[in-house]
CSV table of C-alpha atoms and ligand atoms in Angstrom, one decimal:
chain,number,residue,atom,x,y,z
A,184,UNK,CA,68.6,45.8,-51.5
A,185,UNK,CA,66.7,42.8,-49.8
A,186,UNK,CA,64.3,41.0,-51.9
A,187,UNK,CA,60.9,39.3,-51.2
A,188,UNK,CA,58.2,37.3,-53.1
A,189,UNK,CA,54.6,38.5,-52.7
A,190,UNK,CA,51.7,36.5,-53.2
A,191,UNK,CA,49.4,38.8,-55.4
A,192,UNK,CA,45.9,37.9,-56.0
A,193,UNK,CA,45.3,41.4,-57.5
A,194,UNK,CA,42.8,42.3,-54.6
A,195,UNK,CA,43.2,45.0,-52.1
A,196,UNK,CA,44.9,43.2,-49.3
A,197,UNK,CA,47.9,41.8,-51.3
A,198,UNK,CA,48.3,45.3,-53.0
A,199,UNK,CA,48.5,46.8,-49.4
A,200,UNK,CA,50.9,44.2,-48.2
A,201,UNK,CA,53.3,45.0,-51.2
A,202,UNK,CA,53.0,48.8,-50.6
A,203,UNK,CA,53.8,48.5,-46.8
A,204,UNK,CA,56.9,46.3,-47.4
A,205,UNK,CA,58.1,48.1,-50.5
A,206,UNK,CA,58.2,51.5,-48.7
A,207,UNK,CA,60.7,49.6,-46.2
A,208,UNK,CA,63.2,49.5,-48.9
A,209,UNK,CA,62.5,45.8,-50.1
A,210,UNK,CA,62.5,44.8,-53.7
A,211,UNK,CA,59.3,42.8,-54.5
A,212,UNK,CA,58.5,40.1,-57.2
A,213,UNK,CA,54.8,39.5,-57.3
A,214,UNK,CA,53.7,36.0,-57.9
A,215,UNK,CA,50.1,35.3,-59.0
A,216,UNK,CA,48.6,31.9,-58.8
A,217,UNK,CA,46.0,30.6,-61.0
A,218,UNK,CA,44.1,27.5,-60.8
A,219,UNK,CA,41.6,25.7,-63.0
A,220,UNK,CA,39.0,26.8,-60.7
A,221,UNK,CA,39.4,30.6,-60.2
A,222,UNK,CA,38.3,33.1,-62.6
A,223,UNK,CA,40.7,36.0,-63.3
A,224,UNK,CA,38.6,38.8,-61.8
A,225,UNK,CA,41.5,41.0,-61.4
A,226,UNK,CA,44.3,41.6,-63.9
A,227,UNK,CA,47.1,40.9,-61.4
A,228,UNK,CA,49.7,41.6,-64.0
A,229,UNK,CA,48.4,45.1,-64.5
A,230,UNK,CA,48.2,45.6,-60.7
A,231,UNK,CA,51.9,44.6,-60.4
A,232,UNK,CA,52.8,47.0,-63.1
A,233,UNK,CA,50.9,49.8,-61.4
A,234,UNK,CA,52.8,48.9,-58.2
A,235,UNK,CA,56.0,49.0,-59.9
A,236,UNK,CA,57.1,45.5,-58.9
A,237,UNK,CA,58.1,42.3,-61.0
A,238,UNK,CA,55.6,39.6,-62.0
A,239,UNK,CA,55.4,36.0,-62.2
A,240,UNK,CA,52.4,33.9,-63.1
A,241,UNK,CA,52.1,30.3,-61.6
A,242,UNK,CA,49.6,28.0,-63.0
A,243,UNK,CA,48.4,24.9,-60.9
A,244,UNK,CA,49.4,21.6,-62.3
A,245,UNK,CA,48.0,18.2,-61.9
A,246,UNK,CA,49.5,17.7,-58.4
A,247,UNK,CA,47.2,20.5,-57.3
A,248,UNK,CA,44.1,18.3,-58.4
A,249,UNK,CA,45.5,15.7,-56.1
A,250,UNK,CA,45.2,18.1,-53.1
A,251,UNK,CA,41.8,19.0,-54.0
A,252,UNK,CA,40.9,15.3,-54.4
A,253,UNK,CA,42.6,14.2,-51.1
A,254,UNK,CA,43.3,17.1,-48.9
A,255,UNK,CA,45.2,16.7,-45.7
A,256,UNK,CA,43.4,19.3,-43.8
A,257,UNK,CA,39.7,19.0,-45.1
A,258,UNK,CA,37.3,21.1,-47.0
A,259,UNK,CA,35.4,24.3,-46.5
A,260,UNK,CA,31.7,24.7,-47.4
A,261,UNK,CA,32.2,23.5,-50.9
A,262,UNK,CA,35.1,21.4,-52.1
A,263,UNK,CA,37.6,24.0,-51.3
A,264,UNK,CA,40.7,22.6,-49.5
A,265,UNK,CA,41.9,26.1,-48.6
A,266,UNK,CA,44.6,25.2,-46.1
A,267,UNK,CA,46.1,22.5,-48.5
A,268,UNK,CA,45.6,25.0,-51.4
A,269,UNK,CA,47.6,27.9,-49.6
A,270,UNK,CA,50.3,25.3,-48.6
A,271,UNK,CA,50.6,24.2,-52.3
A,272,UNK,CA,50.7,28.0,-53.5
A,273,UNK,CA,53.5,28.6,-50.8
A,274,UNK,CA,55.4,25.7,-51.9
A,275,UNK,CA,55.3,26.7,-55.6
A,276,UNK,CA,56.2,30.2,-54.6
A,277,UNK,CA,59.2,29.0,-52.5
A,278,UNK,CA,60.6,27.6,-55.7
A,279,UNK,CA,60.4,31.3,-57.3
A,280,UNK,CA,61.8,32.8,-54.0
A,281,UNK,CA,64.8,30.5,-54.0
A,282,UNK,CA,65.3,31.0,-57.8
A,283,UNK,CA,65.1,34.8,-57.5
A,284,UNK,CA,67.4,34.8,-54.3
A,285,UNK,CA,64.6,36.4,-52.3
A,286,UNK,CA,64.9,36.2,-48.6
A,287,UNK,CA,61.3,35.9,-47.5
A,288,UNK,CA,57.6,36.0,-48.6
A,289,UNK,CA,54.8,38.3,-48.0
A,290,UNK,CA,51.1,38.0,-48.3
A,291,UNK,CA,48.0,40.2,-47.8
A,292,UNK,CA,46.4,37.6,-45.4
A,293,UNK,CA,44.5,39.2,-42.4
A,294,UNK,CA,43.9,37.1,-39.2
A,295,UNK,CA,40.3,35.9,-39.0
A,296,UNK,CA,39.2,37.5,-42.3
A,297,UNK,CA,38.3,34.0,-44.0
A,298,UNK,CA,36.9,31.2,-42.1
A,299,UNK,CA,39.1,28.6,-43.5
A,300,UNK,CA,42.8,29.2,-44.1
A,301,UNK,CA,43.2,32.6,-42.2
A,302,UNK,CA,43.0,31.6,-38.6
A,303,UNK,CA,46.4,31.8,-36.7
A,304,UNK,CA,46.6,28.1,-36.3
A,305,UNK,CA,46.1,27.7,-40.2
A,306,UNK,CA,49.0,30.1,-40.7
A,307,UNK,CA,51.3,27.9,-38.6
A,308,UNK,CA,50.0,24.7,-40.2
A,309,UNK,CA,50.6,26.2,-43.8
A,310,UNK,CA,54.0,27.5,-43.1
A,311,UNK,CA,55.2,24.2,-41.6
A,312,UNK,CA,53.7,22.2,-44.5
A,313,UNK,CA,55.2,24.4,-47.1
A,314,UNK,CA,58.8,24.4,-45.4
A,315,UNK,CA,58.7,28.2,-44.8
A,316,UNK,CA,58.6,28.5,-41.0
A,317,UNK,CA,59.4,32.2,-40.0
A,318,UNK,CA,59.6,33.2,-43.6
A,319,UNK,CA,56.1,34.5,-44.3
A,320,UNK,CA,55.3,37.9,-43.3
A,321,UNK,CA,51.7,39.2,-43.3
A,322,UNK,CA,52.1,43.0,-42.8
A,323,UNK,CA,48.5,43.7,-42.4
A,324,UNK,CA,48.4,41.6,-39.3
A,325,UNK,CA,52.1,41.2,-38.3
A,326,UNK,CA,51.7,42.7,-34.8
A,327,UNK,CA,49.3,39.8,-33.9
A,328,UNK,CA,51.7,37.2,-35.1
A,329,UNK,CA,55.2,35.7,-34.1
A,330,UNK,CA,58.0,37.8,-35.0
A,331,UNK,CA,59.2,36.6,-38.4
A,332,UNK,CA,63.0,36.1,-39.6
A,333,UNK,CA,63.2,39.4,-41.6
A,334,UNK,CA,61.9,41.2,-38.7
A,335,UNK,CA,64.3,39.5,-36.3
A,336,UNK,CA,67.2,40.2,-38.8
A,337,UNK,CA,66.2,44.0,-38.9
A,338,UNK,CA,65.1,43.9,-42.8
A,339,UNK,CA,61.7,44.7,-41.7
A,340,UNK,CA,60.7,47.3,-39.1
A,341,UNK,CA,57.8,45.7,-37.1
A,342,UNK,CA,56.7,49.1,-35.8
A,343,UNK,CA,55.6,50.0,-39.2
A,344,UNK,CA,53.3,47.1,-39.5
A,345,UNK,CA,49.8,46.6,-38.5
A,346,UNK,CA,47.5,44.6,-36.3
A,347,UNK,CA,44.4,44.2,-38.5
A,348,UNK,CA,42.1,41.4,-37.7
A,349,UNK,CA,38.6,40.2,-38.9
A,350,UNK,CA,36.2,40.8,-41.7
A,351,UNK,CA,35.9,44.6,-41.4
A,352,UNK,CA,37.4,46.4,-44.3
A,353,UNK,CA,37.4,49.9,-42.7
A,354,UNK,CA,41.2,50.1,-41.9
A,355,UNK,CA,42.1,48.5,-45.2
A,356,UNK,CA,40.1,51.2,-47.1
A,357,UNK,CA,41.7,53.8,-45.1
A,358,UNK,CA,45.2,52.3,-46.1
A,359,UNK,CA,44.0,52.2,-49.7
A,360,UNK,CA,43.4,56.1,-49.7
A,361,UNK,CA,46.7,56.5,-48.0
A,362,UNK,CA,48.4,54.7,-50.9
A,363,UNK,CA,46.2,56.3,-53.5
A,364,UNK,CA,44.6,52.9,-54.6
A,365,UNK,CA,41.5,54.0,-56.4
A,366,UNK,CA,38.5,51.9,-56.8
A,367,UNK,CA,39.7,49.0,-54.4
A,368,UNK,CA,38.5,45.6,-55.5
A,369,UNK,CA,36.2,43.6,-53.3
A,370,UNK,CA,37.6,40.9,-51.2
A,371,UNK,CA,36.7,37.8,-53.2
A,372,UNK,CA,38.8,34.7,-54.2
A,373,UNK,CA,36.7,34.0,-57.3
A,374,UNK,CA,37.3,30.4,-56.5
A,375,UNK,CA,34.5,28.1,-57.9
A,376,UNK,CA,35.5,25.4,-55.4
A,377,UNK,CA,33.7,27.3,-52.7
A,378,UNK,CA,30.3,26.9,-54.3
A,379,UNK,CA,28.4,23.9,-53.3
A,380,UNK,CA,26.9,23.3,-56.7
A,381,UNK,CA,30.2,23.5,-58.6
A,382,UNK,CA,31.6,21.1,-55.8
A,383,UNK,CA,29.0,18.5,-57.1
A,384,UNK,CA,30.6,18.6,-60.6
A,385,UNK,CA,34.1,18.3,-59.3
A,386,UNK,CA,33.0,15.2,-57.0
A,387,UNK,CA,31.4,13.7,-60.2
A,388,UNK,CA,34.5,14.0,-62.3
A,389,UNK,CA,36.8,12.6,-59.5
A,390,UNK,CA,34.4,9.7,-59.2
A,391,UNK,CA,34.0,9.0,-62.9
A,392,UNK,CA,37.1,10.1,-64.4
A,393,UNK,CA,40.0,9.1,-62.3
A,394,UNK,CA,42.6,10.7,-64.8
A,395,UNK,CA,43.8,14.2,-63.9
A,396,UNK,CA,43.1,15.9,-67.3
A,397,UNK,CA,43.3,19.6,-66.4
A,398,UNK,CA,41.1,20.6,-69.3
A,399,UNK,CA,38.3,18.5,-68.1
A,400,UNK,CA,38.2,20.4,-64.7
A,401,UNK,CA,38.5,23.6,-66.5
A,402,UNK,CA,35.5,22.6,-68.5
A,403,UNK,CA,33.5,22.4,-65.2
A,404,UNK,CA,33.1,26.3,-65.3
A,405,UNK,CA,31.2,26.0,-68.6
A,406,UNK,CA,27.5,24.8,-69.0
A,407,UNK,CA,24.9,22.6,-67.5
A,408,UNK,CA,26.4,19.0,-66.8
A,409,UNK,CA,24.4,15.7,-67.0
A,410,UNK,CA,25.8,12.3,-66.4
A,411,UNK,CA,24.1,9.8,-68.7
A,412,UNK,CA,26.1,6.7,-67.7
A,413,UNK,CA,29.3,6.0,-65.7
A,414,UNK,CA,31.3,6.7,-68.8
A,415,UNK,CA,29.3,9.5,-70.6
A,416,UNK,CA,28.5,13.0,-69.6
A,417,UNK,CA,26.8,15.7,-71.7
A,418,UNK,CA,27.5,19.5,-71.3
A,419,UNK,CA,24.8,22.1,-72.6
A,420,UNK,CA,25.8,25.7,-73.0
A,421,UNK,CA,23.9,28.2,-70.9
A,422,UNK,CA,24.3,31.2,-73.4
A,423,UNK,CA,25.7,31.9,-76.7
A,424,UNK,CA,29.3,32.3,-75.5
A,425,UNK,CA,29.2,28.8,-74.0
A,426,UNK,CA,27.6,27.4,-77.0
A,427,UNK,CA,30.4,28.8,-79.1
A,428,UNK,CA,33.0,27.4,-76.7
A,429,UNK,CA,31.3,24.0,-76.9
A,430,UNK,CA,31.3,24.0,-80.7
A,431,UNK,CA,35.0,24.7,-80.7
A,432,UNK,CA,35.5,21.5,-78.8
A,433,UNK,CA,34.3,19.3,-81.5
A,434,UNK,CA,37.5,20.2,-83.3
A,435,UNK,CA,39.2,18.2,-80.5
A,436,UNK,CA,37.1,15.1,-81.6
A,437,UNK,CA,34.2,15.6,-79.1
A,438,UNK,CA,30.9,14.5,-80.5
A,439,UNK,CA,28.6,17.5,-80.6
A,440,UNK,CA,24.7,17.8,-80.8
A,441,UNK,CA,23.1,21.2,-81.8
A,442,UNK,CA,19.8,22.4,-82.9
A,443,UNK,CA,19.1,22.4,-86.7
A,444,UNK,CA,15.5,23.7,-87.2
A,445,UNK,CA,14.9,25.5,-83.7
A,446,UNK,CA,16.8,27.7,-81.3
A,447,UNK,CA,18.5,26.1,-78.3
A,448,UNK,CA,21.8,25.1,-76.7
A,449,UNK,CA,24.7,23.1,-78.1
A,450,UNK,CA,25.8,20.1,-76.3
A,451,UNK,CA,29.0,18.0,-76.3
A,452,UNK,CA,29.5,14.5,-75.2
A,453,UNK,CA,32.4,13.2,-73.0
A,454,UNK,CA,33.1,9.5,-73.0
A,455,UNK,CA,30.8,8.3,-75.9
A,456,UNK,CA,27.7,9.0,-77.6
A,457,UNK,CA,25.8,5.9,-78.8
A,458,UNK,CA,22.2,6.3,-80.5
A,459,UNK,CA,20.5,6.1,-77.0
A,460,UNK,CA,22.7,8.7,-75.7
A,461,UNK,CA,22.0,10.9,-78.6
A,462,UNK,CA,18.3,10.6,-78.1
A,463,UNK,CA,18.6,11.4,-74.4
A,464,UNK,CA,20.9,14.4,-75.3
A,465,UNK,CA,18.5,15.6,-77.8
A,466,UNK,CA,15.5,15.5,-75.2
A,467,UNK,CA,17.6,17.4,-72.6
A,468,UNK,CA,18.3,20.0,-75.4
A,469,UNK,CA,14.7,20.4,-76.1
A,470,UNK,CA,14.1,20.8,-72.3
A,471,UNK,CA,16.3,24.1,-72.5
A,472,UNK,CA,15.3,25.3,-76.0
A,473,UNK,CA,13.3,28.1,-76.9
A,474,UNK,CA,9.5,27.5,-77.0
A,475,UNK,CA,7.4,26.8,-79.1
A,476,UNK,CA,9.1,24.0,-80.6
A,477,UNK,CA,8.4,22.5,-84.0
A,478,UNK,CA,6.4,19.2,-84.0
A,479,UNK,CA,9.4,17.3,-85.1
A,480,UNK,CA,12.7,18.8,-83.8
A,481,UNK,CA,15.8,18.3,-86.0
A,482,UNK,CA,19.2,18.2,-84.5
A,483,UNK,CA,22.7,17.8,-86.0
A,484,UNK,CA,25.0,15.2,-84.6
A,485,UNK,CA,28.6,16.0,-85.5
A,486,UNK,CA,31.4,13.6,-85.0
A,487,UNK,CA,34.7,14.4,-86.8
A,488,UNK,CA,33.9,15.1,-90.5
A,489,UNK,CA,30.6,13.5,-90.3
A,490,UNK,CA,27.2,15.0,-89.7
A,491,UNK,CA,23.8,13.2,-89.2
A,492,UNK,CA,20.3,14.3,-88.4
A,493,UNK,CA,18.7,13.2,-85.1
A,494,UNK,CA,15.1,13.8,-84.6
A,495,UNK,CA,13.2,14.4,-81.3
A,496,UNK,CA,9.6,15.5,-80.4
A,497,UNK,CA,9.5,15.7,-76.6
A,498,UNK,CA,11.5,17.4,-74.0
A,499,UNK,CA,12.9,15.3,-71.3
A,500,UNK,CA,10.7,14.9,-68.3
A,501,UNK,CA,11.6,16.7,-65.1
A,502,UNK,CA,12.0,13.4,-63.3
A,503,UNK,CA,14.6,12.3,-65.9
A,504,UNK,CA,16.4,15.7,-65.7
A,505,UNK,CA,16.5,15.4,-61.9
A,506,UNK,CA,18.1,11.8,-62.2
A,507,UNK,CA,20.9,12.8,-64.6
A,508,UNK,CA,21.7,16.5,-63.6
A,509,UNK,CA,25.0,17.0,-61.9
A,510,UNK,CA,24.8,20.6,-61.6
B,287,SF4,S1,39.2,29.8,-51.9
B,287,SF4,FE1,40.0,28.5,-53.4
B,287,SF4,S2,41.8,29.5,-54.2
B,287,SF4,FE2,41.3,30.3,-52.2
B,287,SF4,S3,42.5,29.1,-50.7
B,287,SF4,FE3,40.5,28.2,-50.9
B,287,SF4,S4,40.7,26.5,-52.4
B,287,SF4,FE4,42.5,28.0,-52.7
């Protein structure tokens, strides 16, 4: 039985691509790709199980960050280097393909569905860049695209593929009904890089922290970020879950500042926390704390096994907040 690798986001399009190719007698191994910037909206592993195909998870590594930092093909509206990102995914998936003895790859991409990375010229660029020319089959739009190697070799019957293009989901939903896919998920990458505000946090980190520590990029999804100096950044939780997450980071040695005699967000420091920065951090916490505040606000400054009390009475002024806020 011929074998193919399918890029599976967990969304409807990739599920449909798998259904279309699987019914032509091809064994499928689904590959799900996770970066430090996309949230796992869909449980791709469960989707693969439901479709009756194998599953491999690929996590982006440090070399992915270099693609985000210096894309060959530019950014979208945020700091999303979609063409480079897709090329990186295909390169990584190619290694799985070779290891699994698969002959080609399939995706749920639809011509013209996304402004960046799903135009015909993007498809060509990505295939060439990833060393996969003629080996990527896009069953939903195949009839609009050049004939691929598995079609030429008769492994895939092109007549049973589709010519869907654009943003309308009508034909996709019709296919979902045909294949019994219930509650089809909305089309969304869940990728934070597309959000302009999030892009500011990524740019700040590239500028001030040239190392590619993956955990620091993952931390960008949590909280409000403020840059107090070129070396020091403070992150405040936006809710109880985020406060708890930040509290855990103190066990990794990061200094923590948290309210003691009032209710408000916790904050961690990255890059140092001298007394001046502790005072600035306290005033920022007061700005986002529940009101009314006590006359003298006490905060606990925790570093390693040591805890000290820091006091503050005035929330930071808006002009100060505006000057230090990253996003
Ligand atoms: S939206 Fe994000 S995950 Fe999707 S291709 Fe673009 S950069 Fe990659």
